[in-house]
Amino acid sequence: MIEDKTPQRTSIAQLGEFGLIEHLTKNFAVNQPSTLKGIGDDAAILDFKDKKVVVSTDLLIEGVHFDLAYMPLKHLGYKAVVVNISDICAMNAKATQITVSVAVSNRFPLEALDELFAGITLAANEYKVDVIGGDTTSSQKGLIISITAIGEADEDEIVYRNGAKQTDLLVVTGDIGAAYMGLQVLEREKQVFQVNPNSQPDLDAYTYLIERQLKPEARKDVRTLLHALEIKPTSMIDISDGLSSEIIHLCKQSKVGCNLYEDKLPIDPQFINVCEEFNIDSTTVAINGGEDYELLFTIAMEDFEKIKGNPNFTIIGHMTQESEGIHLITRADTKIPLKARGWNALTEEES
């Protein structure tokens, strides 16, 4: 929220489309053996030999998915890559390449795009993926980012959403709800700043929550962890739209029911404190808040001993017959039907 009053501004028009592409992509290196040809031709060439190819794509639009009032462009570039890699991780696959397409309005100078692509480069290096192409164009609606992620896996490694069985255990990585509360803190500080531009926010008490919102990480480690435990999930999905929504996706595609236990939900102490500060029920946020990018998966009951006590995973429920429905079991042992109240990009605004 602190703005440099004398930033350097280089008009993108000075470079032209090809000059801009050359400028933005000069720091991308090729690291994957499957990348035969990356940027510089009409198309990229990949060679996965006997591997299966996994592809996912996401669109991020200013004013819908991010707010530049508090989202630094470098963080935005990093997050744009991470949310796509998370989808590859949710298939139990290894991300190897991405393409990056950007539409920008003339309010963005070259230096702004440099910041955005610095974040993209940082994420590409961190996750060891090659940037192999994309597109740039103009926009009259602000900033639009589209990233496609490509990954590889052996056929017997891939995990789908539709493989959960009755009596399977429901497992989640990390903790949940923090990203949503980080967003609430940032939105509050934005409103304070709009009223008093001289106000300097004190965000020390919210560092973890804000990091979960502005700089999430994809769980690329889970594939390795599960392999070491000799566990293959029966179904899996990433938590981008909220835990409740993702559980319902797994149940519908696998044709099973589910009991989710409130007292098993993994939540961070800072998250609980901020929920109390905002007078918001922590369970409601934990099961409905999105953008955690943790992995939710099911495992066979016989794998319980392998995963029990592992600090990376929490067993939060179990699957049931489809006819039993999908429920939250509260701390008071009350059974409540679970509803999808997570993120929906196509929800109509109330008038």
mmCIF file of C-alpha atoms in Angstrom:
data_model
loop_
_atom_site.group_PDB
_atom_site.id
_atom_site.type_symbol
_atom_site.label_atom_id
_atom_site.label_comp_id
_atom_site.label_asym_id
_atom_site.label_seq_id
_atom_site.Cartn_x
_atom_site.Cartn_y
_atom_site.Cartn_z
ATOM 1 C CA MET A 1 0.000 0.000 0.000
ATOM 2 C CA ILE A 2 3.079 2.240 0.082
ATOM 3 C CA GLU A 3 3.526 3.716 -3.370
ATOM 4 C CA ASP A 4 6.797 4.881 -4.882
ATOM 5 C CA LYS A 5 6.048 8.452 -5.948
ATOM 6 C CA THR A 6 8.753 8.500 -8.642
ATOM 7 C CA PRO A 7 8.764 5.072 -10.284
ATOM 8 C CA GLN A 8 10.573 4.513 -13.556
ATOM 9 C CA ARG A 9 8.057 3.942 -16.353
ATOM 10 C CA THR A 10 8.998 2.428 -19.699
ATOM 11 C CA SER A 11 6.139 2.242 -22.171
ATOM 12 C CA ILE A 12 5.503 -1.302 -23.409
ATOM 13 C CA ALA A 13 4.728 0.157 -26.839
ATOM 14 C CA GLN A 14 8.416 1.100 -27.175
ATOM 15 C CA LEU A 15 9.387 -2.573 -27.343
ATOM 16 C CA GLY A 16 6.621 -3.970 -29.554
ATOM 17 C CA GLU A 17 5.209 -7.462 -29.062
ATOM 18 C CA PHE A 18 8.301 -9.463 -30.044
ATOM 19 C CA GLY A 19 10.657 -7.147 -28.197
ATOM 20 C CA LEU A 20 8.465 -7.463 -25.107
ATOM 21 C CA ILE A 21 8.436 -11.279 -25.341
ATOM 22 C CA GLU A 22 12.220 -11.358 -25.703
ATOM 23 C CA HIS A 23 12.599 -8.997 -22.736
ATOM 24 C CA LEU A 24 10.239 -10.898 -20.417
ATOM 25 C CA THR A 25 11.509 -14.392 -21.249
ATOM 26 C CA LYS A 26 15.260 -13.845 -21.270
ATOM 27 C CA ASN A 27 15.654 -15.243 -17.716
ATOM 28 C CA PHE A 28 13.808 -18.515 -18.322
ATOM 29 C CA ALA A 29 16.121 -21.533 -18.429
ATOM 30 C CA VAL A 30 15.397 -25.055 -19.680
ATOM 31 C CA ASN A 31 15.893 -27.694 -16.974
ATOM 32 C CA GLN A 32 13.594 -30.584 -17.894
ATOM 33 C CA PRO A 33 14.886 -33.352 -20.211
ATOM 34 C CA SER A 34 11.366 -33.600 -21.676
ATOM 35 C CA THR A 35 11.644 -30.043 -23.077
ATOM 36 C CA LEU A 36 13.029 -30.464 -26.585
ATOM 37 C CA LYS A 37 12.078 -26.933 -27.685
ATOM 38 C CA GLY A 38 10.749 -24.149 -25.478
ATOM 39 C CA ILE A 39 10.233 -20.490 -26.316
ATOM 40 C CA GLY A 40 11.274 -19.222 -29.748
ATOM 41 C CA ASP A 41 9.246 -21.167 -32.301
ATOM 42 C CA ASP A 42 5.586 -21.534 -33.299
ATOM 43 C CA ALA A 43 5.105 -24.259 -30.682
ATOM 44 C CA ALA A 44 6.982 -26.020 -27.912
ATOM 45 C CA ILE A 45 8.122 -29.616 -28.374
ATOM 46 C CA LEU A 46 7.918 -32.046 -25.447
ATOM 47 C CA ASP A 47 9.016 -35.671 -25.228
ATOM 48 C CA PHE A 48 7.634 -37.733 -22.345
ATOM 49 C CA LYS A 49 8.460 -41.141 -23.876
ATOM 50 C CA ASP A 50 6.481 -43.696 -21.828
ATOM 51 C CA LYS A 51 5.046 -41.173 -19.352
ATOM 52 C CA LYS A 52 1.470 -39.923 -19.291
ATOM 53 C CA VAL A 53 1.022 -36.169 -19.832
ATOM 54 C CA VAL A 54 -1.085 -34.168 -17.342
ATOM 55 C CA VAL A 55 -2.331 -30.695 -18.342
ATOM 56 C CA SER A 56 -4.206 -28.023 -16.370
ATOM 57 C CA THR A 57 -4.942 -24.338 -16.984
ATOM 58 C CA ASP A 58 -6.180 -21.392 -14.910
ATOM 59 C CA LEU A 59 -7.238 -17.838 -15.631
ATOM 60 C CA LEU A 60 -6.605 -14.993 -13.133
ATOM 61 C CA ILE A 61 -8.455 -11.734 -13.746
ATOM 62 C CA GLU A 62 -7.892 -8.431 -11.968
ATOM 63 C CA GLY A 63 -10.886 -7.499 -9.844
ATOM 64 C CA VAL A 64 -12.150 -11.095 -9.746
ATOM 65 C CA HIS A 65 -9.219 -13.195 -8.536
ATOM 66 C CA PHE A 66 -6.840 -10.547 -7.205
ATOM 67 C CA ASP A 67 -6.716 -6.930 -6.054
ATOM 68 C CA LEU A 68 -3.539 -4.990 -6.820
ATOM 69 C CA ALA A 69 -4.254 -2.654 -3.894
ATOM 70 C CA TYR A 70 -2.579 -5.249 -1.671
ATOM 71 C CA MET A 71 -1.284 -7.958 -4.019
ATOM 72 C CA PRO A 72 2.308 -7.113 -5.060
ATOM 73 C CA LEU A 73 2.946 -8.001 -8.698
ATOM 74 C CA LYS A 74 5.891 -10.240 -7.819
ATOM 75 C CA HIS A 75 3.688 -12.213 -5.416
ATOM 76 C CA LEU A 76 0.956 -12.370 -8.050
ATOM 77 C CA GLY A 77 3.335 -13.890 -10.596
ATOM 78 C CA TYR A 78 4.483 -16.469 -8.055
ATOM 79 C CA LYS A 79 0.945 -17.353 -6.998
ATOM 80 C CA ALA A 80 -0.272 -17.640 -10.596
ATOM 81 C CA VAL A 81 2.268 -20.397 -11.180
ATOM 82 C CA VAL A 82 1.616 -22.147 -7.855
ATOM 83 C CA VAL A 83 -2.157 -22.466 -8.303
ATOM 84 C CA ASN A 84 -1.604 -24.301 -11.580
ATOM 85 C CA ILE A 85 1.125 -26.575 -10.253
ATOM 86 C CA SER A 86 -1.208 -27.466 -7.377
ATOM 87 C CA ASP A 87 -3.616 -29.001 -9.905
ATOM 88 C CA ILE A 88 -0.818 -31.190 -11.263
ATOM 89 C CA CYS A 89 0.092 -32.246 -7.702
ATOM 90 C CA ALA A 90 -3.572 -33.170 -7.144
ATOM 91 C CA MET A 91 -3.235 -35.782 -9.899
ATOM 92 C CA ASN A 92 -0.200 -37.270 -8.065
ATOM 93 C CA ALA A 93 1.939 -36.101 -10.984
ATOM 94 C CA LYS A 94 5.149 -34.073 -11.321
ATOM 95 C CA ALA A 95 4.880 -30.616 -12.901
ATOM 96 C CA THR A 96 7.466 -30.107 -15.651
ATOM 97 C CA GLN A 97 6.471 -27.145 -17.872
ATOM 98 C CA ILE A 98 4.171 -24.103 -17.938
ATOM 99 C CA THR A 99 3.006 -21.616 -20.541
ATOM 100 C CA VAL A 100 2.301 -18.006 -19.532
ATOM 101 C CA SER A 101 -0.130 -15.667 -21.287
ATOM 102 C CA VAL A 102 -0.677 -12.089 -20.160
ATOM 103 C CA ALA A 103 -3.093 -9.347 -21.242
ATOM 104 C CA VAL A 104 -2.268 -5.850 -19.945
ATOM 105 C CA SER A 105 -3.742 -2.379 -20.229
ATOM 106 C CA ASN A 106 -1.598 0.657 -20.995
ATOM 107 C CA ARG A 107 -1.620 1.689 -17.324
ATOM 108 C CA PHE A 108 1.079 -0.946 -16.733
ATOM 109 C CA PRO A 109 4.624 0.155 -17.609
ATOM 110 C CA LEU A 110 7.367 -2.301 -18.468
ATOM 111 C CA GLU A 111 8.670 -2.171 -14.895
ATOM 112 C CA ALA A 112 5.352 -3.565 -13.619
ATOM 113 C CA LEU A 113 5.600 -6.520 -15.990
ATOM 114 C CA ASP A 114 9.199 -7.047 -14.896
ATOM 115 C CA GLU A 115 7.934 -7.443 -11.319
ATOM 116 C CA LEU A 116 5.212 -9.869 -12.417
ATOM 117 C CA PHE A 117 7.669 -11.978 -14.397
ATOM 118 C CA ALA A 118 10.215 -11.894 -11.567
ATOM 119 C CA GLY A 119 7.614 -13.735 -9.494
ATOM 120 C CA ILE A 120 6.895 -16.172 -12.318
ATOM 121 C CA THR A 121 10.634 -16.825 -12.718
ATOM 122 C CA LEU A 122 11.060 -17.363 -8.967
ATOM 123 C CA ALA A 123 8.223 -19.907 -8.911
ATOM 124 C CA ALA A 124 9.509 -21.664 -12.041
ATOM 125 C CA ASN A 125 12.920 -22.046 -10.377
ATOM 126 C CA GLU A 126 11.449 -23.134 -7.042
ATOM 127 C CA TYR A 127 9.268 -25.832 -8.620
ATOM 128 C CA LYS A 128 11.780 -26.711 -11.343
ATOM 129 C CA VAL A 129 9.348 -26.187 -14.231
ATOM 130 C CA ASP A 130 10.307 -24.845 -17.655
ATOM 131 C CA VAL A 131 8.471 -21.839 -19.092
ATOM 132 C CA ILE A 132 7.998 -22.973 -22.705
ATOM 133 C CA GLY A 133 5.732 -20.361 -24.306
ATOM 134 C CA GLY A 134 2.588 -18.283 -24.031
ATOM 135 C CA ASP A 135 1.138 -15.075 -25.437
ATOM 136 C CA THR A 136 0.951 -11.346 -24.747
ATOM 137 C CA THR A 137 -1.807 -8.983 -25.788
ATOM 138 C CA SER A 138 -3.537 -5.768 -24.739
ATOM 139 C CA SER A 139 -6.477 -5.514 -22.368
ATOM 140 C CA GLN A 140 -9.068 -2.839 -21.669
ATOM 141 C CA LYS A 141 -10.021 -4.470 -18.365
ATOM 142 C CA GLY A 142 -6.770 -4.399 -16.428
ATOM 143 C CA LEU A 143 -4.473 -7.378 -15.962
ATOM 144 C CA ILE A 144 -5.333 -10.935 -17.051
ATOM 145 C CA ILE A 145 -3.018 -13.913 -16.543
ATOM 146 C CA SER A 146 -3.515 -17.370 -18.024
ATOM 147 C CA ILE A 147 -1.141 -20.175 -17.140
ATOM 148 C CA THR A 148 -1.191 -23.750 -18.404
ATOM 149 C CA ALA A 149 0.734 -26.349 -16.425
ATOM 150 C CA ILE A 150 2.008 -29.616 -17.889
ATOM 151 C CA GLY A 151 3.156 -32.601 -15.887
ATOM 152 C CA GLU A 152 4.136 -36.226 -16.175
ATOM 153 C CA ALA A 153 3.431 -39.462 -14.328
ATOM 154 C CA ASP A 154 3.457 -43.185 -14.875
ATOM 155 C CA GLU A 155 -0.027 -44.474 -15.615
ATOM 156 C CA ASP A 156 -0.201 -46.413 -12.352
ATOM 157 C CA GLU A 157 0.749 -43.290 -10.328
ATOM 158 C CA ILE A 158 -2.080 -41.014 -11.482
ATOM 159 C CA VAL A 159 -4.876 -40.403 -8.964
ATOM 160 C CA TYR A 160 -8.337 -39.249 -10.060
ATOM 161 C CA ARG A 161 -11.285 -37.794 -8.151
ATOM 162 C CA ASN A 162 -13.519 -40.813 -8.747
ATOM 163 C CA GLY A 163 -11.653 -43.607 -6.960
ATOM 164 C CA ALA A 164 -12.813 -43.223 -3.336
ATOM 165 C CA LYS A 165 -14.434 -46.292 -1.775
ATOM 166 C CA GLN A 166 -16.765 -46.785 1.185
ATOM 167 C CA THR A 167 -14.772 -46.938 4.479
ATOM 168 C CA ASP A 168 -11.798 -45.064 2.915
ATOM 169 C CA LEU A 169 -10.209 -42.527 5.248
ATOM 170 C CA LEU A 170 -10.368 -38.817 4.333
ATOM 171 C CA VAL A 171 -7.016 -37.080 4.746
ATOM 172 C CA VAL A 172 -5.825 -33.476 4.343
ATOM 173 C CA THR A 173 -2.328 -31.977 4.236
ATOM 174 C CA GLY A 174 -1.221 -28.962 6.277
ATOM 175 C CA ASP A 175 -3.816 -26.661 7.820
ATOM 176 C CA ILE A 176 -6.898 -25.014 6.346
ATOM 177 C CA GLY A 177 -8.746 -21.685 6.423
ATOM 178 C CA ALA A 178 -5.692 -19.443 6.884
ATOM 179 C CA ALA A 179 -5.672 -18.058 3.330
ATOM 180 C CA TYR A 180 -9.275 -16.856 3.640
ATOM 181 C CA MET A 181 -8.581 -15.050 6.910
ATOM 182 C CA GLY A 182 -5.456 -13.518 5.380
ATOM 183 C CA LEU A 183 -7.716 -12.079 2.691
ATOM 184 C CA GLN A 184 -10.076 -10.657 5.335
ATOM 185 C CA VAL A 185 -7.164 -8.897 7.056
ATOM 186 C CA LEU A 186 -5.946 -7.415 3.766
ATOM 187 C CA GLU A 187 -9.438 -6.254 2.805
ATOM 188 C CA ARG A 188 -9.838 -4.567 6.192
ATOM 189 C CA GLU A 189 -6.500 -2.783 5.876
ATOM 190 C CA LYS A 190 -7.417 -1.669 2.361
ATOM 191 C CA GLN A 191 -10.583 -0.037 3.702
ATOM 192 C CA VAL A 192 -8.608 1.699 6.465
ATOM 193 C CA PHE A 193 -6.088 2.949 3.885
ATOM 194 C CA GLN A 194 -8.875 4.311 1.667
ATOM 195 C CA VAL A 195 -10.214 6.358 4.589
ATOM 196 C CA ASN A 196 -6.766 7.473 5.751
ATOM 197 C CA PRO A 197 -3.968 7.122 3.137
ATOM 198 C CA ASN A 198 -1.398 8.109 5.786
ATOM 199 C CA SER A 199 -2.250 5.058 7.881
ATOM 200 C CA GLN A 200 0.518 2.470 8.026
ATOM 201 C CA PRO A 201 -0.817 -1.042 8.686
ATOM 202 C CA ASP A 202 0.707 -3.136 11.478
ATOM 203 C CA LEU A 203 0.485 -6.663 10.133
ATOM 204 C CA ASP A 204 2.961 -8.445 12.428
ATOM 205 C CA ALA A 205 0.182 -10.400 14.144
ATOM 206 C CA TYR A 206 -1.087 -11.719 10.803
ATOM 207 C CA THR A 207 2.097 -12.724 8.972
ATOM 208 C CA TYR A 208 1.232 -16.417 8.540
ATOM 209 C CA LEU A 209 -2.306 -15.742 7.320
ATOM 210 C CA ILE A 210 -1.182 -13.067 4.860
ATOM 211 C CA GLU A 211 1.586 -15.287 3.499
ATOM 212 C CA ARG A 212 -0.955 -18.058 2.945
ATOM 213 C CA GLN A 213 -3.025 -15.636 0.866
ATOM 214 C CA LEU A 214 -0.320 -13.744 -1.027
ATOM 215 C CA LYS A 215 2.327 -16.460 -1.433
ATOM 216 C CA PRO A 216 0.805 -19.934 -1.200
ATOM 217 C CA GLU A 217 2.814 -23.054 -1.973
ATOM 218 C CA ALA A 218 1.767 -26.131 -3.943
ATOM 219 C CA ARG A 219 2.266 -29.439 -2.130
ATOM 220 C CA LYS A 220 4.800 -30.939 -4.523
ATOM 221 C CA ASP A 221 6.275 -32.841 -1.559
ATOM 222 C CA VAL A 222 3.179 -34.979 -0.977
ATOM 223 C CA ARG A 223 3.818 -37.256 -3.941
ATOM 224 C CA THR A 224 7.255 -38.125 -2.536
ATOM 225 C CA LEU A 225 5.986 -38.467 1.039
ATOM 226 C CA LEU A 226 3.216 -40.871 0.039
ATOM 227 C CA HIS A 227 5.557 -42.888 -2.144
ATOM 228 C CA ALA A 228 7.944 -43.290 0.805
ATOM 229 C CA LEU A 229 5.027 -44.494 2.967
ATOM 230 C CA GLU A 230 3.976 -46.914 0.203
ATOM 231 C CA ILE A 231 0.544 -45.292 0.021
ATOM 232 C CA LYS A 232 -1.347 -44.543 -3.174
ATOM 233 C CA PRO A 233 -4.468 -42.408 -2.601
ATOM 234 C CA THR A 234 -7.718 -43.746 -3.996
ATOM 235 C CA SER A 235 -8.858 -40.210 -4.916
ATOM 236 C CA MET A 236 -7.395 -36.718 -4.626
ATOM 237 C CA ILE A 237 -8.154 -33.031 -5.215
ATOM 238 C CA ASP A 238 -6.560 -29.715 -4.215
ATOM 239 C CA ILE A 239 -8.316 -27.285 -1.884
ATOM 240 C CA SER A 240 -8.736 -24.189 -4.013
ATOM 241 C CA ASP A 241 -12.490 -23.583 -3.630
ATOM 242 C CA GLY A 242 -12.981 -24.612 0.013
ATOM 243 C CA LEU A 243 -12.875 -27.938 1.879
ATOM 244 C CA SER A 244 -16.642 -28.516 1.768
ATOM 245 C CA SER A 245 -16.808 -27.989 -2.002
ATOM 246 C CA GLU A 246 -13.871 -30.320 -2.607
ATOM 247 C CA ILE A 247 -15.293 -33.083 -0.398
ATOM 248 C CA ILE A 248 -18.547 -32.892 -2.336
ATOM 249 C CA HIS A 249 -16.607 -33.141 -5.628
ATOM 250 C CA LEU A 250 -14.881 -36.321 -4.421
ATOM 251 C CA CYS A 251 -18.121 -37.822 -3.135
ATOM 252 C CA LYS A 252 -20.141 -37.087 -6.274
ATOM 253 C CA GLN A 253 -17.494 -38.374 -8.658
ATOM 254 C CA SER A 254 -16.761 -41.449 -6.532
ATOM 255 C CA LYS A 255 -20.443 -42.086 -5.723
ATOM 256 C CA VAL A 256 -19.889 -42.282 -1.962
ATOM 257 C CA GLY A 257 -20.977 -40.394 1.146
ATOM 258 C CA CYS A 258 -18.758 -38.853 3.818
ATOM 259 C CA ASN A 259 -18.566 -38.039 7.513
ATOM 260 C CA LEU A 260 -16.276 -35.069 8.228
ATOM 261 C CA TYR A 261 -15.385 -34.522 11.906
ATOM 262 C CA GLU A 262 -15.222 -30.958 13.205
ATOM 263 C CA ASP A 263 -12.815 -31.826 16.036
ATOM 264 C CA LYS A 264 -10.306 -33.267 13.557
ATOM 265 C CA LEU A 265 -9.948 -30.148 11.382
ATOM 266 C CA PRO A 266 -6.292 -28.948 11.307
ATOM 267 C CA ILE A 267 -6.289 -25.211 12.008
ATOM 268 C CA ASP A 268 -3.463 -22.855 12.974
ATOM 269 C CA PRO A 269 -3.526 -20.974 16.341
ATOM 270 C CA GLN A 270 -3.075 -17.615 14.565
ATOM 271 C CA PHE A 271 -6.089 -18.505 12.437
ATOM 272 C CA ILE A 272 -8.202 -19.156 15.542
ATOM 273 C CA ASN A 273 -7.144 -15.850 17.138
ATOM 274 C CA VAL A 274 -8.015 -13.819 14.042
ATOM 275 C CA CYS A 275 -11.379 -15.565 13.649
ATOM 276 C CA GLU A 276 -12.161 -14.464 17.214
ATOM 277 C CA GLU A 277 -10.980 -10.928 16.411
ATOM 278 C CA PHE A 278 -13.311 -10.811 13.382
ATOM 279 C CA ASN A 279 -16.089 -12.569 15.326
ATOM 280 C CA ILE A 280 -16.256 -15.319 12.690
ATOM 281 C CA ASP A 281 -16.823 -18.998 13.467
ATOM 282 C CA SER A 282 -13.520 -20.801 12.825
ATOM 283 C CA THR A 283 -15.164 -24.040 11.658
ATOM 284 C CA THR A 284 -17.290 -22.179 9.108
ATOM 285 C CA VAL A 285 -14.169 -20.553 7.656
ATOM 286 C CA ALA A 286 -12.086 -23.736 7.811
ATOM 287 C CA ILE A 287 -14.556 -25.760 5.745
ATOM 288 C CA ASN A 288 -15.646 -22.996 3.355
ATOM 289 C CA GLY A 289 -12.636 -20.708 2.882
ATOM 290 C CA GLY A 290 -10.669 -21.351 -0.303
ATOM 291 C CA GLU A 291 -7.154 -20.854 -1.683
ATOM 292 C CA ASP A 292 -5.351 -23.075 0.814
ATOM 293 C CA TYR A 293 -3.903 -25.222 -2.014
ATOM 294 C CA GLU A 294 -3.500 -28.129 0.355
ATOM 295 C CA LEU A 295 -4.302 -31.617 -0.925
ATOM 296 C CA LEU A 296 -7.391 -33.574 0.112
ATOM 297 C CA PHE A 297 -7.324 -37.306 -0.562
ATOM 298 C CA THR A 298 -8.706 -40.685 0.451
ATOM 299 C CA ILE A 299 -6.760 -43.794 1.389
ATOM 300 C CA ALA A 300 -7.740 -47.377 2.052
ATOM 301 C CA MET A 301 -8.473 -48.245 5.699
ATOM 302 C CA GLU A 302 -5.566 -50.710 5.743
ATOM 303 C CA ASP A 303 -3.140 -47.811 5.192
ATOM 304 C CA PHE A 304 -4.121 -46.226 8.519
ATOM 305 C CA GLU A 305 -1.076 -47.533 10.397
ATOM 306 C CA LYS A 306 1.267 -46.156 7.713
ATOM 307 C CA ILE A 307 -0.064 -42.602 7.956
ATOM 308 C CA LYS A 308 -1.061 -42.469 11.649
ATOM 309 C CA GLY A 309 0.864 -39.789 13.535
ATOM 310 C CA ASN A 310 2.565 -38.364 10.437
ATOM 311 C CA PRO A 311 2.819 -34.565 10.974
ATOM 312 C CA ASN A 312 2.195 -33.830 7.282
ATOM 313 C CA PHE A 313 -1.260 -35.415 7.228
ATOM 314 C CA THR A 314 -4.477 -35.262 9.257
ATOM 315 C CA ILE A 315 -7.272 -37.827 9.046
ATOM 316 C CA ILE A 316 -10.443 -35.725 9.137
ATOM 317 C CA GLY A 317 -13.163 -38.215 8.281
ATOM 318 C CA HIS A 318 -14.168 -41.324 6.397
ATOM 319 C CA MET A 319 -16.217 -42.218 3.370
ATOM 320 C CA THR A 320 -19.598 -43.969 3.668
ATOM 321 C CA GLN A 321 -22.299 -45.414 1.452
ATOM 322 C CA GLU A 322 -23.639 -42.862 -1.011
ATOM 323 C CA SER A 323 -27.129 -43.231 0.486
ATOM 324 C CA GLU A 324 -25.878 -41.963 3.871
ATOM 325 C CA GLY A 325 -25.097 -38.539 2.385
ATOM 326 C CA ILE A 326 -22.328 -36.039 3.139
ATOM 327 C CA HIS A 327 -22.219 -34.708 6.698
ATOM 328 C CA LEU A 328 -20.233 -32.665 9.210
ATOM 329 C CA ILE A 329 -20.126 -34.311 12.642
ATOM 330 C CA THR A 330 -19.867 -31.439 15.135
ATOM 331 C CA ARG A 331 -18.009 -31.430 18.442
ATOM 332 C CA ALA A 332 -21.419 -31.887 20.083
ATOM 333 C CA ASP A 333 -21.873 -35.064 17.985
ATOM 334 C CA THR A 334 -24.573 -33.477 15.845
ATOM 335 C CA LYS A 335 -24.828 -34.542 12.219
ATOM 336 C CA ILE A 336 -25.207 -31.598 9.807
ATOM 337 C CA PRO A 337 -25.511 -31.949 5.996
ATOM 338 C CA LEU A 338 -22.385 -30.512 4.361
ATOM 339 C CA LYS A 339 -23.067 -27.860 1.730
ATOM 340 C CA ALA A 340 -20.752 -26.300 -0.825
ATOM 341 C CA ARG A 341 -20.305 -22.707 0.297
ATOM 342 C CA GLY A 342 -16.827 -22.216 -1.084
ATOM 343 C CA TRP A 343 -15.639 -20.009 -3.934
ATOM 344 C CA ASN A 344 -17.777 -19.872 -7.091
ATOM 345 C CA ALA A 345 -16.400 -17.588 -9.801
ATOM 346 C CA LEU A 346 -19.737 -17.510 -11.621
ATOM 347 C CA THR A 347 -21.963 -16.491 -8.710
ATOM 348 C CA GLU A 348 -24.323 -13.662 -9.611
ATOM 349 C CA GLU A 349 -23.937 -10.567 -7.469
ATOM 350 C CA GLU A 350 -26.884 -9.780 -5.253
ATOM 351 C CA SER A 351 -28.747 -6.654 -6.261
#
